[in-house]
Amino acid sequence: MDRKALARISAFIYREFGIRVHDSRNYVLEAKLGRLLAKEGYPDLPLFCDRLESGEPGLRELLARYITTGHTFFFREKDHFAFLAETIKRKGPAEPLIWCAASSTGEEAYSISITLLEAGIANYRIVASDLNPGVLAKFNAGLYAKSCFREMPRDYQRRYFLKAEDDCLKPLPGLRSRISIKRINIMDRVSFPRRFDYIFCRNMLIYFDEKSRRQALGRLMENLETGGLLFLGHTEAILDAPPGLIRVKNAIYRKTI
Ligand SMILES: C[S@@+](CC[C@H](N)C(=O)[O-])C[C@H]1O[C@@H](n2cnc3c(N)ncnc32)[C@H](O)[C@@H]1O
């Protein structure tokens, strides 16, 4: 693959999405871009780069669709969900507002939802967002293969999901209706009508470098209530948290300002 074009596209991905592709992982990027060019009918990478950099509508989203990693499953790193439910039960708020900021196909948002309902907390809302329109289309379609359920108690599967086509399960409408799905790039400035009480942004920052991680944390903090909690992935603990963010436990941080 054309080296110059590969460097251009790596720079674009970093600048626009915050994702740093290390040289040692270039072969993975090449494979993903190869699929994009073949499936979308582009003869070569330099031409795709020219059109991307000229701001052609839809190409930024198309690129995000091919290059991100959306691996997820229900009840991943599940101690966080139990901690959230305990915290809400102990000290509210009455109508918790939760942002799942790198939701991928939705398993994380549904795990939060089920845990809260099981704890007797029903008055919550979840905004779930991701950069990749492809994973959000799957989230909206709401069909989950049995393999996504390996960490979910069987009993929950039975009570919160219905049998659907292709041997898949789909969430009950009452579960789905508490979640709003949006496309949001965390690197863009975004504001909501109300700040969130809790933000989950797990297993996304591992793809970022120090600079873009700081920028993303800034975006998340802008949208978090004072006293609110930020949940990162278990391997994403920040050693030198920015001012106004203190560690509570295991990749969970409280905003203090
Ligand atoms: C590995 S998945 C994590 C899913 C889920 N949070 C979990 O922990 O299982 C990472 C997600 O981050 C999303 N992502 C990457 N860069 C992003 C950005 N700049 N803004 C929003 N989402 C992004 C990807 O599209 C992908 O769906």
PDB file of C-alpha atoms and ligand atoms in Angstrom:
ATOM      1  CA  MET A   1       0.000   0.000   0.000  1.00  0.00           C
ATOM      2  CA  ASP A   2       1.218   3.526  -0.812  1.00  0.00           C
ATOM      3  CA  ARG A   3       3.367   4.601   2.234  1.00  0.00           C
ATOM      4  CA  LYS A   4       2.732   8.323   1.821  1.00  0.00           C
ATOM      5  CA  ALA A   5      -1.031   7.836   1.615  1.00  0.00           C
ATOM      6  CA  LEU A   6      -0.916   5.511   4.637  1.00  0.00           C
ATOM      7  CA  ALA A   7       0.888   8.218   6.648  1.00  0.00           C
ATOM      8  CA  ARG A   8      -1.698  10.796   5.484  1.00  0.00           C
ATOM      9  CA  ILE A   9      -4.575   8.636   6.562  1.00  0.00           C
ATOM     10  CA  SER A  10      -2.966   7.796   9.938  1.00  0.00           C
ATOM     11  CA  ALA A  11      -2.568  11.543  10.536  1.00  0.00           C
ATOM     12  CA  PHE A  12      -6.214  12.122   9.587  1.00  0.00           C
ATOM     13  CA  ILE A  13      -7.436   9.360  11.922  1.00  0.00           C
ATOM     14  CA  TYR A  14      -5.411  10.818  14.785  1.00  0.00           C
ATOM     15  CA  ARG A  15      -6.442  14.416  14.131  1.00  0.00           C
ATOM     16  CA  GLU A  16     -10.143  13.694  13.663  1.00  0.00           C
ATOM     17  CA  PHE A  17     -10.825  10.699  15.929  1.00  0.00           C
ATOM     18  CA  GLY A  18      -7.991  10.789  18.493  1.00  0.00           C
ATOM     19  CA  ILE A  19      -6.955   7.235  17.556  1.00  0.00           C
ATOM     20  CA  ARG A  20      -3.181   6.723  17.336  1.00  0.00           C
ATOM     21  CA  VAL A  21      -2.093   3.967  14.970  1.00  0.00           C
ATOM     22  CA  HIS A  22       1.382   2.801  15.996  1.00  0.00           C
ATOM     23  CA  ASP A  23       3.782   1.872  13.203  1.00  0.00           C
ATOM     24  CA  SER A  24       3.894  -1.695  14.539  1.00  0.00           C
ATOM     25  CA  ARG A  25       0.113  -1.925  13.906  1.00  0.00           C
ATOM     26  CA  ASN A  26       0.230  -0.501  10.380  1.00  0.00           C
ATOM     27  CA  TYR A  27      -0.435  -3.960   8.947  1.00  0.00           C
ATOM     28  CA  VAL A  28      -3.833  -4.011  10.730  1.00  0.00           C
ATOM     29  CA  LEU A  29      -4.700  -0.567   9.377  1.00  0.00           C
ATOM     30  CA  GLU A  30      -3.611  -1.660   5.882  1.00  0.00           C
ATOM     31  CA  ALA A  31      -5.926  -4.679   6.050  1.00  0.00           C
ATOM     32  CA  LYS A  32      -8.862  -2.514   7.165  1.00  0.00           C
ATOM     33  CA  LEU A  33      -8.208   0.083   4.465  1.00  0.00           C
ATOM     34  CA  GLY A  34      -7.808  -2.666   1.876  1.00  0.00           C
ATOM     35  CA  ARG A  35     -11.334  -3.855   2.754  1.00  0.00           C
ATOM     36  CA  LEU A  36     -12.676  -0.295   2.551  1.00  0.00           C
ATOM     37  CA  LEU A  37     -11.181   0.332  -0.905  1.00  0.00           C
ATOM     38  CA  ALA A  38     -12.394  -2.998  -2.282  1.00  0.00           C
ATOM     39  CA  LYS A  39     -15.902  -2.855  -0.845  1.00  0.00           C
ATOM     40  CA  GLU A  40     -16.547   0.817  -1.511  1.00  0.00           C
ATOM     41  CA  GLY A  41     -15.043   0.784  -5.003  1.00  0.00           C
ATOM     42  CA  TYR A  42     -12.003   3.082  -4.652  1.00  0.00           C
ATOM     43  CA  PRO A  43      -9.149   2.213  -7.034  1.00  0.00           C
ATOM     44  CA  ASP A  44      -6.367   3.315  -4.639  1.00  0.00           C
ATOM     45  CA  LEU A  45      -5.591   4.918  -1.295  1.00  0.00           C
ATOM     46  CA  PRO A  46      -4.157   8.248  -2.582  1.00  0.00           C
ATOM     47  CA  LEU A  47      -7.446   8.952  -4.389  1.00  0.00           C
ATOM     48  CA  PHE A  48      -9.448   8.095  -1.265  1.00  0.00           C
ATOM     49  CA  CYS A  49      -7.154  10.388   0.798  1.00  0.00           C
ATOM     50  CA  ASP A  50      -7.637  13.273  -1.658  1.00  0.00           C
ATOM     51  CA  ARG A  51     -11.403  12.987  -1.426  1.00  0.00           C
ATOM     52  CA  LEU A  52     -11.373  12.526   2.349  1.00  0.00           C
ATOM     53  CA  GLU A  53      -9.129  15.537   2.918  1.00  0.00           C
ATOM     54  CA  SER A  54     -11.229  17.679   0.572  1.00  0.00           C
ATOM     55  CA  GLY A  55     -14.109  17.143   3.026  1.00  0.00           C
ATOM     56  CA  GLU A  56     -16.320  15.040   0.755  1.00  0.00           C
ATOM     57  CA  PRO A  57     -19.542  14.401   2.709  1.00  0.00           C
ATOM     58  CA  GLY A  58     -19.875  10.989   4.326  1.00  0.00           C
ATOM     59  CA  LEU A  59     -16.250   9.904   3.920  1.00  0.00           C
ATOM     60  CA  ARG A  60     -15.238  10.655   7.518  1.00  0.00           C
ATOM     61  CA  GLU A  61     -18.090   8.388   8.705  1.00  0.00           C
ATOM     62  CA  LEU A  62     -17.173   5.756   6.133  1.00  0.00           C
ATOM     63  CA  LEU A  63     -13.598   5.707   7.405  1.00  0.00           C
ATOM     64  CA  ALA A  64     -14.785   5.425  11.044  1.00  0.00           C
ATOM     65  CA  ARG A  65     -16.945   2.477  10.025  1.00  0.00           C
ATOM     66  CA  TYR A  66     -13.903   0.508   8.806  1.00  0.00           C
ATOM     67  CA  ILE A  67     -11.105   1.465  11.175  1.00  0.00           C
ATOM     68  CA  THR A  68     -12.556   1.335  14.707  1.00  0.00           C
ATOM     69  CA  THR A  69     -12.611  -1.730  16.937  1.00  0.00           C
ATOM     70  CA  GLY A  70     -16.059  -2.332  18.420  1.00  0.00           C
ATOM     71  CA  HIS A  71     -15.422  -5.512  20.425  1.00  0.00           C
ATOM     72  CA  THR A  72     -17.773  -5.667  23.415  1.00  0.00           C
ATOM     73  CA  PHE A  73     -20.081  -8.059  25.275  1.00  0.00           C
ATOM     74  CA  PHE A  74     -22.773  -7.962  27.948  1.00  0.00           C
ATOM     75  CA  PHE A  75     -21.569  -7.517  31.544  1.00  0.00           C
ATOM     76  CA  ARG A  76     -17.969  -6.788  30.552  1.00  0.00           C
ATOM     77  CA  GLU A  77     -16.012  -5.555  33.618  1.00  0.00           C
ATOM     78  CA  LYS A  78     -19.222  -6.020  35.556  1.00  0.00           C
ATOM     79  CA  ASP A  79     -18.063  -4.774  38.985  1.00  0.00           C
ATOM     80  CA  HIS A  80     -18.614  -1.244  37.587  1.00  0.00           C
ATOM     81  CA  PHE A  81     -22.336  -1.849  37.069  1.00  0.00           C
ATOM     82  CA  ALA A  82     -22.824  -3.150  40.612  1.00  0.00           C
ATOM     83  CA  PHE A  83     -20.908  -0.132  41.967  1.00  0.00           C
ATOM     84  CA  LEU A  84     -23.118   2.239  39.967  1.00  0.00           C
ATOM     85  CA  ALA A  85     -26.315   0.657  41.315  1.00  0.00           C
ATOM     86  CA  GLU A  86     -25.034   0.737  44.933  1.00  0.00           C
ATOM     87  CA  THR A  87     -24.022   4.395  44.562  1.00  0.00           C
ATOM     88  CA  ILE A  88     -27.385   5.426  43.128  1.00  0.00           C
ATOM     89  CA  LYS A  89     -29.247   3.510  45.839  1.00  0.00           C
ATOM     90  CA  ARG A  90     -27.180   5.180  48.575  1.00  0.00           C
ATOM     91  CA  LYS A  91     -27.315   8.785  47.422  1.00  0.00           C
ATOM     92  CA  GLY A  92     -29.439   9.280  44.349  1.00  0.00           C
ATOM     93  CA  PRO A  93     -30.009  11.357  42.272  1.00  0.00           C
ATOM     94  CA  ALA A  94     -33.727  10.690  41.875  1.00  0.00           C
ATOM     95  CA  GLU A  95     -33.507  10.605  38.062  1.00  0.00           C
ATOM     96  CA  PRO A  96     -29.991   9.502  37.165  1.00  0.00           C
ATOM     97  CA  LEU A  97     -28.750  10.488  33.731  1.00  0.00           C
ATOM     98  CA  ILE A  98     -26.042   8.251  32.299  1.00  0.00           C
ATOM     99  CA  TRP A  99     -23.879   8.633  29.203  1.00  0.00           C
ATOM    100  CA  CYS A 100     -22.342   5.581  27.621  1.00  0.00           C
ATOM    101  CA  ALA A 101     -19.854   7.447  25.433  1.00  0.00           C
ATOM    102  CA  ALA A 102     -18.243   4.643  23.393  1.00  0.00           C
ATOM    103  CA  SER A 103     -21.146   2.255  23.383  1.00  0.00           C
ATOM    104  CA  SER A 104     -20.320   0.214  20.297  1.00  0.00           C
ATOM    105  CA  THR A 105     -23.285  -2.099  19.575  1.00  0.00           C
ATOM    106  CA  GLY A 106     -25.061  -1.476  22.893  1.00  0.00           C
ATOM    107  CA  GLU A 107     -24.176  -4.349  25.219  1.00  0.00           C
ATOM    108  CA  GLU A 108     -22.711  -1.965  27.821  1.00  0.00           C
ATOM    109  CA  ALA A 109     -25.800   0.269  27.902  1.00  0.00           C
ATOM    110  CA  TYR A 110     -28.080  -2.762  28.284  1.00  0.00           C
ATOM    111  CA  SER A 111     -25.875  -4.150  31.073  1.00  0.00           C
ATOM    112  CA  ILE A 112     -26.226  -0.859  32.965  1.00  0.00           C
ATOM    113  CA  SER A 113     -29.950  -0.839  32.340  1.00  0.00           C
ATOM    114  CA  ILE A 114     -30.535  -4.400  33.564  1.00  0.00           C
ATOM    115  CA  THR A 115     -28.361  -3.899  36.655  1.00  0.00           C
ATOM    116  CA  LEU A 116     -30.316  -0.788  37.643  1.00  0.00           C
ATOM    117  CA  LEU A 117     -33.681  -2.445  37.109  1.00  0.00           C
ATOM    118  CA  GLU A 118     -32.552  -5.445  39.153  1.00  0.00           C
ATOM    119  CA  ALA A 119     -31.578  -3.029  41.957  1.00  0.00           C
ATOM    120  CA  GLY A 120     -35.067  -1.514  41.879  1.00  0.00           C
ATOM    121  CA  ILE A 121     -33.939   1.701  40.141  1.00  0.00           C
ATOM    122  CA  ALA A 122     -36.302   2.480  37.291  1.00  0.00           C
ATOM    123  CA  ASN A 123     -36.231   6.227  36.870  1.00  0.00           C
ATOM    124  CA  TYR A 124     -33.017   6.518  34.830  1.00  0.00           C
ATOM    125  CA  ARG A 125     -32.175   7.559  31.270  1.00  0.00           C
ATOM    126  CA  ILE A 126     -29.189   6.503  29.204  1.00  0.00           C
ATOM    127  CA  VAL A 127     -27.665   8.299  26.242  1.00  0.00           C
ATOM    128  CA  ALA A 128     -25.487   5.873  24.288  1.00  0.00           C
ATOM    129  CA  SER A 129     -23.155   7.139  21.578  1.00  0.00           C
ATOM    130  CA  ASP A 130     -20.315   6.047  19.343  1.00  0.00           C
ATOM    131  CA  LEU A 131     -18.235   7.360  16.473  1.00  0.00           C
ATOM    132  CA  ASN A 132     -18.904   4.432  14.149  1.00  0.00           C
ATOM    133  CA  PRO A 133     -22.275   4.562  12.344  1.00  0.00           C
ATOM    134  CA  GLY A 134     -21.981   0.836  11.555  1.00  0.00           C
ATOM    135  CA  VAL A 135     -22.033  -0.265  15.210  1.00  0.00           C
ATOM    136  CA  LEU A 136     -24.894   2.161  15.909  1.00  0.00           C
ATOM    137  CA  ALA A 137     -26.931   0.617  13.069  1.00  0.00           C
ATOM    138  CA  LYS A 138     -26.483  -2.775  14.763  1.00  0.00           C
ATOM    139  CA  PHE A 139     -27.402  -1.236  18.125  1.00  0.00           C
ATOM    140  CA  ASN A 140     -30.574   0.147  16.546  1.00  0.00           C
ATOM    141  CA  ALA A 141     -31.382  -3.196  14.913  1.00  0.00           C
ATOM    142  CA  GLY A 142     -31.018  -4.809  18.360  1.00  0.00           C
ATOM    143  CA  LEU A 143     -30.216  -8.376  17.359  1.00  0.00           C
ATOM    144  CA  TYR A 144     -27.641 -10.094  19.574  1.00  0.00           C
ATOM    145  CA  ALA A 145     -25.991 -13.456  18.895  1.00  0.00           C
ATOM    146  CA  LYS A 146     -25.852 -15.928  21.759  1.00  0.00           C
ATOM    147  CA  SER A 147     -22.053 -15.503  22.049  1.00  0.00           C
ATOM    148  CA  CYS A 148     -22.490 -11.907  23.353  1.00  0.00           C
ATOM    149  CA  PHE A 149     -24.289 -13.270  26.427  1.00  0.00           C
ATOM    150  CA  ARG A 150     -21.505 -15.374  27.916  1.00  0.00           C
ATOM    151  CA  GLU A 151     -21.115 -13.152  31.021  1.00  0.00           C
ATOM    152  CA  MET A 152     -24.829 -12.493  31.520  1.00  0.00           C
ATOM    153  CA  PRO A 153     -26.767 -14.601  34.037  1.00  0.00           C
ATOM    154  CA  ARG A 154     -29.162 -16.906  32.132  1.00  0.00           C
ATOM    155  CA  ASP A 155     -32.039 -15.653  34.171  1.00  0.00           C
ATOM    156  CA  TYR A 156     -31.555 -12.103  32.821  1.00  0.00           C
ATOM    157  CA  GLN A 157     -31.519 -13.411  29.251  1.00  0.00           C
ATOM    158  CA  ARG A 158     -34.878 -15.005  29.839  1.00  0.00           C
ATOM    159  CA  ARG A 159     -36.428 -12.000  31.554  1.00  0.00           C
ATOM    160  CA  TYR A 160     -35.083  -9.132  29.456  1.00  0.00           C
ATOM    161  CA  PHE A 161     -34.738 -10.604  25.943  1.00  0.00           C
ATOM    162  CA  LEU A 162     -36.993 -12.176  23.363  1.00  0.00           C
ATOM    163  CA  LYS A 163     -36.120 -14.855  20.822  1.00  0.00           C
ATOM    164  CA  ALA A 164     -35.569 -13.312  17.369  1.00  0.00           C
ATOM    165  CA  GLU A 165     -34.500 -14.317  13.879  1.00  0.00           C
ATOM    166  CA  ASP A 166     -31.207 -16.090  13.046  1.00  0.00           C
ATOM    167  CA  ASP A 167     -30.943 -17.629  16.509  1.00  0.00           C
ATOM    168  CA  CYS A 168     -30.469 -14.136  18.002  1.00  0.00           C
ATOM    169  CA  LEU A 169     -32.073 -12.445  20.994  1.00  0.00           C
ATOM    170  CA  LYS A 170     -33.489  -8.918  21.097  1.00  0.00           C
ATOM    171  CA  PRO A 171     -34.123  -6.682  24.129  1.00  0.00           C
ATOM    172  CA  LEU A 172     -37.641  -6.144  25.386  1.00  0.00           C
ATOM    173  CA  PRO A 173     -39.099  -2.821  24.157  1.00  0.00           C
ATOM    174  CA  GLY A 174     -39.229  -1.527  27.764  1.00  0.00           C
ATOM    175  CA  LEU A 175     -35.455  -1.932  28.039  1.00  0.00           C
ATOM    176  CA  ARG A 176     -34.731  -0.351  24.662  1.00  0.00           C
ATOM    177  CA  SER A 177     -36.984   2.669  25.256  1.00  0.00           C
ATOM    178  CA  ARG A 178     -34.829   3.980  28.134  1.00  0.00           C
ATOM    179  CA  ILE A 179     -31.834   4.435  25.831  1.00  0.00           C
ATOM    180  CA  SER A 180     -31.303   7.216  23.245  1.00  0.00           C
ATOM    181  CA  ILE A 181     -28.737   6.338  20.596  1.00  0.00           C
ATOM    182  CA  LYS A 182     -26.608   9.081  19.017  1.00  0.00           C
ATOM    183  CA  ARG A 183     -23.549   9.401  16.787  1.00  0.00           C
ATOM    184  CA  ILE A 184     -20.917  11.424  18.618  1.00  0.00           C
ATOM    185  CA  ASN A 185     -17.192  11.770  18.041  1.00  0.00           C
ATOM    186  CA  ILE A 186     -15.673  12.315  21.463  1.00  0.00           C
ATOM    187  CA  MET A 187     -13.069  14.650  19.936  1.00  0.00           C
ATOM    188  CA  ASP A 188     -15.800  17.086  18.841  1.00  0.00           C
ATOM    189  CA  ARG A 189     -17.151  19.669  21.228  1.00  0.00           C
ATOM    190  CA  VAL A 190     -20.581  18.429  22.260  1.00  0.00           C
ATOM    191  CA  SER A 191     -23.053  19.697  24.808  1.00  0.00           C
ATOM    192  CA  PHE A 192     -26.303  18.293  26.129  1.00  0.00           C
ATOM    193  CA  PRO A 193     -29.341  20.008  27.708  1.00  0.00           C
ATOM    194  CA  ARG A 194     -28.229  18.641  31.088  1.00  0.00           C
ATOM    195  CA  ARG A 195     -24.906  17.385  32.434  1.00  0.00           C
ATOM    196  CA  PHE A 196     -24.638  13.672  33.163  1.00  0.00           C
ATOM    197  CA  ASP A 197     -24.508  12.178  36.648  1.00  0.00           C
ATOM    198  CA  TYR A 198     -22.472   9.205  35.407  1.00  0.00           C
ATOM    199  CA  ILE A 199     -20.346   8.691  32.314  1.00  0.00           C
ATOM    200  CA  PHE A 200     -19.022   5.373  31.032  1.00  0.00           C
ATOM    201  CA  CYS A 201     -16.252   5.649  28.462  1.00  0.00           C
ATOM    202  CA  ARG A 202     -14.621   2.265  28.652  1.00  0.00           C
ATOM    203  CA  ASN A 203     -12.112   0.580  26.374  1.00  0.00           C
ATOM    204  CA  MET A 204     -11.859   3.489  23.950  1.00  0.00           C
ATOM    205  CA  LEU A 205      -8.942   5.484  25.386  1.00  0.00           C
ATOM    206  CA  ILE A 206      -6.583   2.511  24.909  1.00  0.00           C
ATOM    207  CA  TYR A 207      -6.560   3.463  21.219  1.00  0.00           C
ATOM    208  CA  PHE A 208      -5.589   7.076  22.020  1.00  0.00           C
ATOM    209  CA  ASP A 209      -2.216   8.611  22.907  1.00  0.00           C
ATOM    210  CA  GLU A 210      -1.546  10.868  25.884  1.00  0.00           C
ATOM    211  CA  LYS A 211      -2.519  14.070  24.044  1.00  0.00           C
ATOM    212  CA  SER A 212      -5.801  12.850  22.572  1.00  0.00           C
ATOM    213  CA  ARG A 213      -6.634  11.059  25.837  1.00  0.00           C
ATOM    214  CA  ARG A 214      -6.360  14.406  27.651  1.00  0.00           C
ATOM    215  CA  GLN A 215      -8.574  16.070  25.054  1.00  0.00           C
ATOM    216  CA  ALA A 216     -11.199  13.312  25.317  1.00  0.00           C
ATOM    217  CA  LEU A 217     -11.131  13.464  29.126  1.00  0.00           C
ATOM    218  CA  GLY A 218     -11.708  17.217  28.879  1.00  0.00           C
ATOM    219  CA  ARG A 219     -14.768  16.634  26.669  1.00  0.00           C
ATOM    220  CA  LEU A 220     -16.136  14.043  29.084  1.00  0.00           C
ATOM    221  CA  MET A 221     -15.539  16.257  32.128  1.00  0.00           C
ATOM    222  CA  GLU A 222     -17.331  19.204  30.490  1.00  0.00           C
ATOM    223  CA  ASN A 223     -20.442  17.036  30.353  1.00  0.00           C
ATOM    224  CA  LEU A 224     -20.197  15.520  33.845  1.00  0.00           C
ATOM    225  CA  GLU A 225     -21.931  17.021  36.888  1.00  0.00           C
ATOM    226  CA  THR A 226     -19.783  18.109  39.801  1.00  0.00           C
ATOM    227  CA  GLY A 227     -19.711  15.076  42.105  1.00  0.00           C
ATOM    228  CA  GLY A 228     -20.510  12.790  39.153  1.00  0.00           C
ATOM    229  CA  LEU A 229     -18.582   9.614  38.349  1.00  0.00           C
ATOM    230  CA  LEU A 230     -16.527   8.714  35.292  1.00  0.00           C
ATOM    231  CA  PHE A 231     -15.972   5.023  34.554  1.00  0.00           C
ATOM    232  CA  LEU A 232     -13.027   4.064  32.324  1.00  0.00           C
ATOM    233  CA  GLY A 233     -11.964   0.592  31.177  1.00  0.00           C
ATOM    234  CA  HIS A 234     -10.059  -1.517  33.714  1.00  0.00           C
ATOM    235  CA  THR A 235      -6.822  -1.183  31.740  1.00  0.00           C
ATOM    236  CA  GLU A 236      -7.274   2.554  31.191  1.00  0.00           C
ATOM    237  CA  ALA A 237      -6.675   3.847  34.719  1.00  0.00           C
ATOM    238  CA  ILE A 238      -5.125   7.319  34.522  1.00  0.00           C
ATOM    239  CA  LEU A 239      -1.997   7.732  36.608  1.00  0.00           C
ATOM    240  CA  ASP A 240      -1.957  11.514  36.676  1.00  0.00           C
ATOM    241  CA  ALA A 241      -5.627  12.477  36.660  1.00  0.00           C
ATOM    242  CA  PRO A 242      -6.295  16.050  35.467  1.00  0.00           C
ATOM    243  CA  PRO A 243      -7.215  18.658  38.090  1.00  0.00           C
ATOM    244  CA  GLY A 244     -10.776  18.175  39.289  1.00  0.00           C
ATOM    245  CA  LEU A 245     -10.808  14.421  38.864  1.00  0.00           C
ATOM    246  CA  ILE A 246     -10.000  12.102  41.779  1.00  0.00           C
ATOM    247  CA  ARG A 247      -9.768   8.337  41.821  1.00  0.00           C
ATOM    248  CA  VAL A 248     -12.542   6.585  43.724  1.00  0.00           C
ATOM    249  CA  LYS A 249     -11.571   2.995  42.920  1.00  0.00           C
ATOM    250  CA  ASN A 250     -10.640   0.663  40.081  1.00  0.00           C
ATOM    251  CA  ALA A 251     -10.815   3.018  37.019  1.00  0.00           C
ATOM    252  CA  ILE A 252     -13.664   5.052  38.569  1.00  0.00           C
ATOM    253  CA  TYR A 253     -13.163   8.808  39.055  1.00  0.00           C
ATOM    254  CA  ARG A 254     -15.179  11.553  40.710  1.00  0.00           C
ATOM    255  CA  LYS A 255     -15.384  15.087  39.340  1.00  0.00           C
ATOM    256  CA  THR A 256     -14.765  17.517  42.179  1.00  0.00           C
ATOM    257  CA  ILE A 257     -15.036  20.927  40.490  1.00  0.00           C
TER     258      ILE A 257
HETATM  259  C1  LIG B   1     -13.679  -1.635  22.105  1.00  0.00           C
HETATM  260  S1  LIG B   1     -15.161  -0.689  21.900  1.00  0.00           S
HETATM  261  C2  LIG B   1     -15.680  -0.512  23.599  1.00  0.00           C
HETATM  262  C3  LIG B   1     -17.151  -0.782  23.776  1.00  0.00           C
HETATM  263  C4  LIG B   1     -17.644  -0.727  25.220  1.00  0.00           C
HETATM  264  N1  LIG B   1     -17.455   0.591  25.786  1.00  0.00           N
HETATM  265  C5  LIG B   1     -16.963  -1.768  26.077  1.00  0.00           C
HETATM  266  O1  LIG B   1     -16.171  -1.412  26.954  1.00  0.00           O
HETATM  267  O2  LIG B   1     -17.208  -2.966  25.870  1.00  0.00           O
HETATM  268  C6  LIG B   1     -14.491   0.937  21.539  1.00  0.00           C
HETATM  269  C7  LIG B   1     -15.490   1.846  20.861  1.00  0.00           C
HETATM  270  O3  LIG B   1     -14.963   3.180  20.880  1.00  0.00           O
HETATM  271  C8  LIG B   1     -15.439   3.820  19.707  1.00  0.00           C
HETATM  272  N2  LIG B   1     -14.616   5.028  19.428  1.00  0.00           N
HETATM  273  C9  LIG B   1     -13.339   5.085  18.985  1.00  0.00           C
HETATM  274  N3  LIG B   1     -12.962   6.363  18.809  1.00  0.00           N
HETATM  275  C10 LIG B   1     -14.017   7.124  19.158  1.00  0.00           C
HETATM  276  C11 LIG B   1     -14.264   8.528  19.184  1.00  0.00           C
HETATM  277  N4  LIG B   1     -13.327   9.417  18.785  1.00  0.00           N
HETATM  278  N5  LIG B   1     -15.481   8.972  19.602  1.00  0.00           N
HETATM  279  C12 LIG B   1     -16.445   8.092  19.992  1.00  0.00           C
HETATM  280  N6  LIG B   1     -16.275   6.749  19.976  1.00  0.00           N
HETATM  281  C13 LIG B   1     -15.084   6.268  19.556  1.00  0.00           C
HETATM  282  C14 LIG B   1     -15.319   2.740  18.635  1.00  0.00           C
HETATM  283  O4  LIG B   1     -16.127   3.018  17.508  1.00  0.00           O
HETATM  284  C15 LIG B   1     -15.746   1.482  19.409  1.00  0.00           C
HETATM  285  O5  LIG B   1     -17.103   1.183  19.198  1.00  0.00           O
END
